[in-house]
PDB file of C-alpha atoms in Angstrom:
ATOM      1  CA  UNK A   1      -6.047  24.812  13.230  1.00  0.00           C
ATOM      2  CA  UNK A   2      -8.339  26.238  10.550  1.00  0.00           C
ATOM      3  CA  UNK A   3      -6.464  28.840   8.572  1.00  0.00           C
ATOM      4  CA  UNK A   4      -8.605  29.931   5.662  1.00  0.00           C
ATOM      5  CA  UNK A   5     -11.284  28.937   3.169  1.00  0.00           C
ATOM      6  CA  UNK A   6     -10.998  28.670  -0.587  1.00  0.00           C
ATOM      7  CA  UNK A   7     -14.517  28.449  -1.955  1.00  0.00           C
ATOM      8  CA  UNK A   8     -16.121  25.888   0.365  1.00  0.00           C
ATOM      9  CA  UNK A   9     -12.846  24.109   1.143  1.00  0.00           C
ATOM     10  CA  UNK A  10     -11.312  24.630   4.573  1.00  0.00           C
ATOM     11  CA  UNK A  11      -7.511  24.773   4.610  1.00  0.00           C
ATOM     12  CA  UNK A  12      -5.405  23.884   7.656  1.00  0.00           C
ATOM     13  CA  UNK A  13      -2.152  25.171   9.093  1.00  0.00           C
ATOM     14  CA  UNK A  14       0.095  23.499  11.646  1.00  0.00           C
ATOM     15  CA  UNK A  15       1.319  26.059  14.186  1.00  0.00           C
ATOM     16  CA  UNK A  16       4.583  25.304  15.980  1.00  0.00           C
ATOM     17  CA  UNK A  17       5.330  26.402  19.544  1.00  0.00           C
ATOM     18  CA  UNK A  18       8.130  28.611  18.223  1.00  0.00           C
ATOM     19  CA  UNK A  19       5.650  30.573  16.084  1.00  0.00           C
ATOM     20  CA  UNK A  20       6.520  28.906  12.754  1.00  0.00           C
ATOM     21  CA  UNK A  21       3.609  27.885  10.564  1.00  0.00           C
ATOM     22  CA  UNK A  22       3.245  24.999   8.121  1.00  0.00           C
ATOM     23  CA  UNK A  23       0.436  25.380   5.598  1.00  0.00           C
ATOM     24  CA  UNK A  24      -2.262  26.170   4.660  1.00  0.00           C
ATOM     25  CA  UNK A  25      -3.061  22.821   3.042  1.00  0.00           C
ATOM     26  CA  UNK A  26      -6.138  20.627   2.513  1.00  0.00           C
ATOM     27  CA  UNK A  27      -5.031  18.707   5.599  1.00  0.00           C
ATOM     28  CA  UNK A  28      -1.872  18.476   7.696  1.00  0.00           C
ATOM     29  CA  UNK A  29      -0.921  15.413   9.748  1.00  0.00           C
ATOM     30  CA  UNK A  30       2.113  15.547  12.093  1.00  0.00           C
ATOM     31  CA  UNK A  31       4.144  12.349  12.733  1.00  0.00           C
ATOM     32  CA  UNK A  32       5.762  11.853  16.131  1.00  0.00           C
ATOM     33  CA  UNK A  33       8.454   9.503  17.394  1.00  0.00           C
ATOM     34  CA  UNK A  34       7.772   7.339  20.419  1.00  0.00           C
ATOM     35  CA  UNK A  35       9.621  10.014  22.409  1.00  0.00           C
ATOM     36  CA  UNK A  36       6.838  12.395  21.267  1.00  0.00           C
ATOM     37  CA  UNK A  37       9.175  14.456  19.090  1.00  0.00           C
ATOM     38  CA  UNK A  38       7.787  15.839  15.823  1.00  0.00           C
ATOM     39  CA  UNK A  39       9.873  14.174  13.111  1.00  0.00           C
ATOM     40  CA  UNK A  40       7.761  14.397   9.934  1.00  0.00           C
ATOM     41  CA  UNK A  41       4.679  15.970   8.408  1.00  0.00           C
ATOM     42  CA  UNK A  42       2.248  14.451   5.933  1.00  0.00           C
ATOM     43  CA  UNK A  43      -0.002  16.866   4.073  1.00  0.00           C
ATOM     44  CA  UNK A  44      -2.340  17.218   1.110  1.00  0.00           C
ATOM     45  CA  UNK A  45      -2.058  20.060  -1.384  1.00  0.00           C
ATOM     46  CA  UNK A  46      -4.097  20.425  -4.604  1.00  0.00           C
ATOM     47  CA  UNK A  47      -5.353  16.839  -4.332  1.00  0.00           C
ATOM     48  CA  UNK A  48      -1.917  15.201  -3.900  1.00  0.00           C
ATOM     49  CA  UNK A  49      -0.205  13.945  -0.737  1.00  0.00           C
ATOM     50  CA  UNK A  50       3.350  14.826   0.353  1.00  0.00           C
ATOM     51  CA  UNK A  51       5.656  13.632   3.136  1.00  0.00           C
ATOM     52  CA  UNK A  52       8.302  15.899   4.646  1.00  0.00           C
ATOM     53  CA  UNK A  53      10.990  14.370   6.873  1.00  0.00           C
ATOM     54  CA  UNK A  54      11.889  17.181   9.282  1.00  0.00           C
ATOM     55  CA  UNK A  55      15.137  15.467  10.327  1.00  0.00           C
ATOM     56  CA  UNK A  56      16.596  15.411   6.808  1.00  0.00           C
ATOM     57  CA  UNK A  57      14.396  18.186   5.358  1.00  0.00           C
ATOM     58  CA  UNK A  58      13.581  15.865   2.413  1.00  0.00           C
ATOM     59  CA  UNK A  59      10.221  16.087   0.685  1.00  0.00           C
ATOM     60  CA  UNK A  60       8.579  13.100  -1.040  1.00  0.00           C
ATOM     61  CA  UNK A  61       5.596  13.493  -3.333  1.00  0.00           C
ATOM     62  CA  UNK A  62       3.272  14.128  -4.949  1.00  0.00           C
ATOM     63  CA  UNK A  63       1.440  10.804  -4.572  1.00  0.00           C
ATOM     64  CA  UNK A  64      -2.215   9.820  -4.521  1.00  0.00           C
ATOM     65  CA  UNK A  65      -1.800   8.594  -0.937  1.00  0.00           C
ATOM     66  CA  UNK A  66       0.926   8.139   1.680  1.00  0.00           C
ATOM     67  CA  UNK A  67       0.567   5.859   4.704  1.00  0.00           C
ATOM     68  CA  UNK A  68       3.042   6.108   7.574  1.00  0.00           C
ATOM     69  CA  UNK A  69       3.976   2.576   8.688  1.00  0.00           C
ATOM     70  CA  UNK A  70       6.486   3.360  11.430  1.00  0.00           C
ATOM     71  CA  UNK A  71       8.286   6.273  13.067  1.00  0.00           C
ATOM     72  CA  UNK A  72       9.901   4.265  15.819  1.00  0.00           C
ATOM     73  CA  UNK A  73      13.234   5.595  17.115  1.00  0.00           C
ATOM     74  CA  UNK A  74      13.620   7.856  14.078  1.00  0.00           C
ATOM     75  CA  UNK A  75      13.408   4.918  11.659  1.00  0.00           C
ATOM     76  CA  UNK A  76      10.732   6.240   9.329  1.00  0.00           C
ATOM     77  CA  UNK A  77       8.856   3.838   7.054  1.00  0.00           C
ATOM     78  CA  UNK A  78       6.015   4.932   4.796  1.00  0.00           C
ATOM     79  CA  UNK A  79       4.096   3.582   1.810  1.00  0.00           C
ATOM     80  CA  UNK A  80       3.341   5.783  -1.205  1.00  0.00           C
ATOM     81  CA  UNK A  81       0.672   4.955  -3.761  1.00  0.00           C
ATOM     82  CA  UNK A  82       0.403   6.431  -7.243  1.00  0.00           C
ATOM     83  CA  UNK A  83      -2.333   4.835  -9.348  1.00  0.00           C
ATOM     84  CA  UNK A  84      -1.887   1.071  -8.920  1.00  0.00           C
ATOM     85  CA  UNK A  85       1.820   1.320  -8.040  1.00  0.00           C
ATOM     86  CA  UNK A  86       2.951   1.003  -4.411  1.00  0.00           C
ATOM     87  CA  UNK A  87       6.369   2.147  -3.169  1.00  0.00           C
ATOM     88  CA  UNK A  88       7.925   1.661   0.256  1.00  0.00           C
ATOM     89  CA  UNK A  89      10.368   4.165   1.732  1.00  0.00           C
ATOM     90  CA  UNK A  90      12.499   3.189   4.720  1.00  0.00           C
ATOM     91  CA  UNK A  91      14.977   5.741   6.060  1.00  0.00           C
ATOM     92  CA  UNK A  92      14.990   7.530   2.673  1.00  0.00           C
ATOM     93  CA  UNK A  93      15.610   4.335   0.643  1.00  0.00           C
ATOM     94  CA  UNK A  94      12.915   3.628  -1.969  1.00  0.00           C
ATOM     95  CA  UNK A  95      11.640   0.118  -2.820  1.00  0.00           C
ATOM     96  CA  UNK A  96       9.210  -0.739  -5.619  1.00  0.00           C
ATOM     97  CA  UNK A  97       7.080  -0.369  -7.583  1.00  0.00           C
ATOM     98  CA  UNK A  98       4.875  -3.160  -6.258  1.00  0.00           C
ATOM     99  CA  UNK A  99       1.281  -4.160  -6.873  1.00  0.00           C
ATOM    100  CA  UNK A 100       0.827  -4.306  -3.102  1.00  0.00           C
ATOM    101  CA  UNK A 101       3.212  -4.101  -0.138  1.00  0.00           C
ATOM    102  CA  UNK A 102       2.917  -5.060   3.532  1.00  0.00           C
ATOM    103  CA  UNK A 103       5.341  -3.786   6.134  1.00  0.00           C
ATOM    104  CA  UNK A 104       5.046  -4.636   9.843  1.00  0.00           C
ATOM    105  CA  UNK A 105       5.194  -1.818  12.369  1.00  0.00           C
ATOM    106  CA  UNK A 106       8.520  -1.613  14.230  1.00  0.00           C
ATOM    107  CA  UNK A 107       8.051  -1.506  17.993  1.00  0.00           C
ATOM    108  CA  UNK A 108      11.725  -1.345  18.945  1.00  0.00           C
ATOM    109  CA  UNK A 109      14.843  -0.009  17.278  1.00  0.00           C
ATOM    110  CA  UNK A 110      16.218  -3.568  17.267  1.00  0.00           C
ATOM    111  CA  UNK A 111      13.257  -4.895  15.228  1.00  0.00           C
ATOM    112  CA  UNK A 112      14.574  -6.056  11.835  1.00  0.00           C
ATOM    113  CA  UNK A 113      13.332  -4.283   8.733  1.00  0.00           C
ATOM    114  CA  UNK A 114      11.551  -6.561   6.299  1.00  0.00           C
ATOM    115  CA  UNK A 115       8.429  -6.460   4.177  1.00  0.00           C
ATOM    116  CA  UNK A 116       6.360  -8.639   1.879  1.00  0.00           C
ATOM    117  CA  UNK A 117       5.218  -7.519  -1.554  1.00  0.00           C
ATOM    118  CA  UNK A 118       3.025  -8.649  -4.404  1.00  0.00           C
ATOM    119  CA  UNK A 119       3.930  -8.406  -8.084  1.00  0.00           C
ATOM    120  CA  UNK A 120       1.501  -7.772 -10.945  1.00  0.00           C
ATOM    121  CA  UNK A 121       0.967 -11.563 -11.295  1.00  0.00           C
ATOM    122  CA  UNK A 122      -0.383 -11.610  -7.706  1.00  0.00           C
ATOM    123  CA  UNK A 123       2.637 -13.566  -6.436  1.00  0.00           C
ATOM    124  CA  UNK A 124       4.065 -12.610  -3.040  1.00  0.00           C
ATOM    125  CA  UNK A 125       7.736 -12.351  -2.095  1.00  0.00           C
ATOM    126  CA  UNK A 126       9.741 -11.406   0.989  1.00  0.00           C
ATOM    127  CA  UNK A 127      12.399  -8.704   1.269  1.00  0.00           C
ATOM    128  CA  UNK A 128      14.843  -9.080   4.159  1.00  0.00           C
ATOM    129  CA  UNK A 129      18.266  -7.550   3.441  1.00  0.00           C
ATOM    130  CA  UNK A 130      17.635  -8.643  -0.162  1.00  0.00           C
ATOM    131  CA  UNK A 131      14.767  -9.887  -2.284  1.00  0.00           C
ATOM    132  CA  UNK A 132      14.089 -13.566  -1.564  1.00  0.00           C
ATOM    133  CA  UNK A 133      13.129 -15.129  -4.923  1.00  0.00           C
ATOM    134  CA  UNK A 134      10.608 -17.736  -3.691  1.00  0.00           C
ATOM    135  CA  UNK A 135       7.079 -16.929  -4.935  1.00  0.00           C
ATOM    136  CA  UNK A 136       4.071 -17.422  -2.638  1.00  0.00           C
ATOM    137  CA  UNK A 137       0.375 -17.645  -3.544  1.00  0.00           C
ATOM    138  CA  UNK A 138      -0.633 -15.479  -0.551  1.00  0.00           C
ATOM    139  CA  UNK A 139       1.040 -13.053   1.826  1.00  0.00           C
ATOM    140  CA  UNK A 140       3.473 -15.235   3.838  1.00  0.00           C
ATOM    141  CA  UNK A 141       4.120 -14.906   7.578  1.00  0.00           C
ATOM    142  CA  UNK A 142       7.707 -14.010   8.470  1.00  0.00           C
ATOM    143  CA  UNK A 143       9.635 -14.623  11.703  1.00  0.00           C
ATOM    144  CA  UNK A 144      13.154 -13.303  12.192  1.00  0.00           C
ATOM    145  CA  UNK A 145      15.218 -14.745  15.031  1.00  0.00           C
ATOM    146  CA  UNK A 146      17.991 -13.140  17.103  1.00  0.00           C
ATOM    147  CA  UNK A 147      20.637 -14.852  14.971  1.00  0.00           C
ATOM    148  CA  UNK A 148      19.100 -13.044  11.944  1.00  0.00           C
ATOM    149  CA  UNK A 149      17.767 -16.308  10.505  1.00  0.00           C
ATOM    150  CA  UNK A 150      14.422 -15.890   8.794  1.00  0.00           C
ATOM    151  CA  UNK A 151      11.539 -18.374   8.792  1.00  0.00           C
ATOM    152  CA  UNK A 152       8.878 -17.920   6.097  1.00  0.00           C
ATOM    153  CA  UNK A 153       5.507 -19.652   6.472  1.00  0.00           C
ATOM    154  CA  UNK A 154       3.344 -19.585   3.352  1.00  0.00           C
ATOM    155  CA  UNK A 155       1.869 -21.418   0.418  1.00  0.00           C
ATOM    156  CA  UNK A 156       3.758 -21.858  -2.821  1.00  0.00           C
ATOM    157  CA  UNK A 157       3.217 -23.790  -6.032  1.00  0.00           C
ATOM    158  CA  UNK A 158       5.461 -26.843  -6.183  1.00  0.00           C
ATOM    159  CA  UNK A 159       5.205 -29.179  -9.167  1.00  0.00           C
ATOM    160  CA  UNK A 160       1.840 -27.688 -10.195  1.00  0.00           C
ATOM    161  CA  UNK A 161       0.073 -27.915  -6.829  1.00  0.00           C
ATOM    162  CA  UNK A 162      -0.151 -25.496  -3.918  1.00  0.00           C
ATOM    163  CA  UNK A 163       1.724 -26.600  -0.808  1.00  0.00           C
ATOM    164  CA  UNK A 164       2.208 -25.094   2.612  1.00  0.00           C
ATOM    165  CA  UNK A 165       5.905 -24.587   3.321  1.00  0.00           C
ATOM    166  CA  UNK A 166       8.155 -23.462   6.120  1.00  0.00           C
ATOM    167  CA  UNK A 167      11.489 -22.321   4.787  1.00  0.00           C
ATOM    168  CA  UNK A 168      14.615 -20.637   6.024  1.00  0.00           C
ATOM    169  CA  UNK A 169      16.331 -17.950   3.965  1.00  0.00           C
ATOM    170  CA  UNK A 170      18.995 -20.479   2.949  1.00  0.00           C
ATOM    171  CA  UNK A 171      16.109 -22.261   1.094  1.00  0.00           C
ATOM    172  CA  UNK A 172      16.070 -25.258   3.416  1.00  0.00           C
TER     173      UNK A 172
END
């Protein structure tokens, strides 16, 4: 809902059913769980973006941009960007900084949390429970099986040439 104007800029307020108000800010974006419960708010104030987790009442920011990756079953994952640095937050734990990060959307609570990231040398790695040290030349594809084994499909430099590899997390 439009709340007020400052100069030519329109500011927005989020109005709750209980009469509480959140804002006014440059924009306000509510985040809902799959059960359609409001669990977080992303907003922009004075040119910077913030993320407020309503379940823990924690505020993250300011950042240049924040992208919500997942709010499935109260597992909140979001990416924060400040300049050229990318950070990933998952259930209040912070990972990074990275040059780039890619996190798949969780569709079920049982989906394992993992992500791929790129360092400043443009090498990609995988994080699943821990950082897997193998370096890839492009963003690798990751499959995690019910027994928690991980299969990584990507290209890596071996003995000076680029080779396509399939590897398990035990490096086989």
